[in-house]
């Protein structure tokens, strides 16, 4: 999903919910029922071969610092203790290796049509919305990226999506008030 998808996730979810009346499954077949009564089916051909994956669901091996892997279909704990809750691990030529950088304590997110996501250690923030005022004030605003369709799905003209100035509280565009959607980046 690109960054433009952040703005429309709720609208997509609502459209899907409004157009579907049912979802059912039987063995390897999923049936989708639309509001008009028509159905579509999807058959997943590899379901019968997924028995190994079910073993992970009930596994009690591994820990916060001992990664797990499949050994001949059996969940097995690594012999090495690597990483911690803030340092992810990766496989380097078959050896579990801790990343050289900490990922911090995570992200704080304010969801919605106008919202933001902030990385707690660095303050890097992504914001989105359809007005020219940011939902969270930046200490340093880097960039605003405009979407070429408005919140009604209508195509916008160049002057309606051209950012003419950026401040820590918002931005100005050539022709405001058209429901323009944006994603903004900065530090907060």
C-alpha positions as MATLAB code, in Angstrom:
seq = 'XXXXXXXXXXXXXXXXXXXXXXXXXXXXXXXXXXXXXXXXXXXXXXXXXXXXXXXXXXXXXXXXXXXXXXXXXXXXXXXXXXXXXXXXXXXXXXXXXXXXXXXXXXXXXXXXXXXXXXXXXXXXXXXXXXXXXXXXXXXXXXXXXXXXXXXXXXXXXXXXXXXXXXXXXXXXXXXXXXXXXXXXXXXX';
ca = [
       0.000    0.000    0.000;
       1.335    3.383   -0.977;
       1.086    6.386    1.289;
      -1.981    7.579   -0.593;
      -3.746    4.459    0.734;
      -3.512    5.742    4.304;
      -6.104    8.378    3.589;
      -8.715    6.074    2.046;
      -8.535    2.893    4.153;
     -11.679    3.791    6.095;
     -13.558    4.668    2.906;
     -12.515    1.422    1.225;
     -13.535   -0.556    4.318;
     -16.946    1.180    4.332;
     -17.481    0.537    0.593;
     -16.660   -3.155    0.991;
     -18.989   -3.484    3.981;
     -21.766   -1.689    2.082;
     -21.501   -3.920   -1.010;
     -21.200   -7.363    0.623;
     -23.883   -9.283    2.462;
     -22.047  -12.500    3.277;
     -18.785  -14.388    3.406;
     -18.535  -18.138    4.003;
     -16.050  -20.925    3.547;
     -16.089  -24.670    3.047;
     -12.777  -26.540    3.003;
     -10.640  -24.730    0.387;
     -13.463  -22.595   -1.113;
     -14.450  -19.087   -0.023;
     -17.849  -17.768   -1.178;
     -18.534  -14.022   -1.298;
     -22.197  -12.941   -1.486;
     -22.941   -9.447   -2.780;
     -25.961   -7.358   -1.747;
     -27.618   -8.060   -5.117;
     -27.574  -11.813   -4.354;
     -24.814  -12.766   -6.800;
     -21.900  -14.805   -5.520;
     -18.241  -15.271   -6.345;
     -16.107  -18.176   -5.208;
     -12.385  -18.460   -4.676;
     -10.682  -21.842   -4.331;
      -7.329  -21.957   -2.586;
      -5.443  -24.891   -4.075;
      -2.718  -25.242   -1.440;
      -4.935  -25.545    1.667;
      -4.404  -29.312    1.845;
      -0.636  -28.741    2.057;
      -0.836  -26.285    4.987;
      -0.593  -28.856    7.814;
       2.926  -27.718    8.750;
       1.759  -24.152    9.341;
      -0.784  -25.297   11.928;
       2.062  -26.555   14.112;
       3.203  -22.986   14.765;
      -0.183  -21.983   16.146;
       0.211  -24.204   19.212;
       3.967  -24.003   19.587;
       5.530  -22.940   22.894;
       9.145  -22.836   21.688;
      11.245  -19.721   21.403;
      11.108  -16.564   23.492;
      11.536  -12.825   23.187;
      15.224  -13.319   22.333;
      15.229  -16.854   20.852;
      13.839  -16.855   17.329;
      11.974  -19.901   16.005;
      12.235  -21.662   12.653;
      10.782  -24.793   11.036;
      13.052  -27.841   11.063;
      11.457  -30.648    8.988;
       8.024  -29.202    9.841;
       8.691  -28.867   13.582;
       8.900  -25.468   15.278;
      12.422  -25.228   16.735;
      14.027  -22.549   18.913;
      17.299  -21.009   17.804;
      20.324  -21.863   19.947;
      21.327  -18.199   19.888;
      19.889  -15.400   21.999;
      19.753  -12.350   19.755;
      17.950   -9.040   19.733;
      15.495   -7.721   22.284;
      12.129   -6.000   22.268;
      13.614   -2.960   20.484;
      16.201   -4.677   18.263;
      14.840   -6.893   15.474;
      16.750   -9.850   14.040;
      17.347  -11.182   10.541;
      18.937  -14.264    8.967;
      22.472  -13.668    7.677;
      23.654  -16.769    5.768;
      21.616  -18.991    8.106;
      22.693  -17.220   11.323;
      20.260  -15.126   13.356;
      21.779  -11.646   13.601;
      20.592   -8.603   15.551;
      20.079   -5.438   13.518;
      22.601   -2.701   14.220;
      19.875   -0.132   14.909;
      17.148   -0.071   17.504;
      13.618    0.467   16.231;
      12.743    2.515   19.281;
       9.669    2.059   21.376;
       7.289    2.034   18.433;
       4.749    4.319   16.892;
       1.845    6.304   18.276;
      -1.052    6.559   15.831;
      -4.124    8.777   15.712;
      -6.389    7.111   13.156;
      -9.157    8.643   11.113;
      -9.804   10.577    7.934;
      -7.429   13.218    9.322;
      -4.769   11.580   11.436;
      -1.095   11.026   12.080;
       1.517    8.397   12.943;
       4.607    9.375   14.976;
       7.722    7.289   15.622;
       8.322    7.796   19.351;
      12.133    7.845   19.392;
      12.905   10.128   16.443;
       9.655   12.108   16.271;
       9.329   11.340   12.532;
       5.653   11.951   11.760;
       3.353   11.177    8.836;
       0.051   13.079    8.694;
      -2.922   12.849    6.326;
      -6.237   14.572    5.794;
      -8.402   16.629    3.459;
      -8.063   20.133    4.903;
      -5.036   22.432    4.807;
      -4.550   22.355    8.591;
      -2.480   19.516   10.064;
      -4.154   17.437   12.796;
      -0.852   17.580   14.781;
       1.621   20.481   14.825;
       5.061   19.733   13.396;
       8.217   21.154   14.941;
       9.693   20.849   11.442;
       7.488   20.217    8.387;
       9.383   18.626    5.486;
       6.963   17.913    2.641;
       3.291   17.790    1.635;
       2.223   15.417   -1.136;
      -1.189   16.090   -2.693;
      -3.470   13.482   -4.256;
      -4.893   14.386   -7.662;
      -8.443   13.291   -6.736;
     -10.478   14.961   -3.983;
     -12.393   13.261   -1.180;
     -15.333   12.766   -3.576;
     -13.176   10.982   -6.176;
     -13.234   13.945   -8.583;
     -10.139   14.810  -10.651;
      -8.511   18.065   -9.502;
      -6.664   20.654  -11.579;
      -3.003   21.572  -11.111;
      -3.759   24.828   -9.256;
      -5.979   22.901   -6.822;
      -3.139   20.589   -5.750;
      -0.094   22.870   -6.022;
       1.361   23.544   -2.569;
       2.473   27.179   -2.401;
       3.742   27.255    1.210;
       4.212   24.933    4.194;
       4.196   25.833    7.892;
       4.318   23.665   11.005;
       0.515   23.978   11.363;
      -0.575   23.477    7.760;
      -0.054   24.539    4.177;
      -1.575   26.656    1.434;
      -2.591   25.616   -2.043;
      -3.667   27.506   -5.134;
      -7.388   26.750   -4.815;
      -8.376   25.520   -1.335;
     -11.716   24.088   -0.237;
     -12.028   21.425   -2.919;
     -11.640   18.442   -0.552;
      -8.024   17.884   -1.526;
      -6.313   14.966    0.229;
      -2.680   15.026    1.310;
       0.095   13.181    3.122;
       2.651   15.296    5.003;
       6.034   14.367    6.505;
       8.033   16.008    9.254;
       9.166   15.943   12.890;
       6.799   16.549   15.800;
];
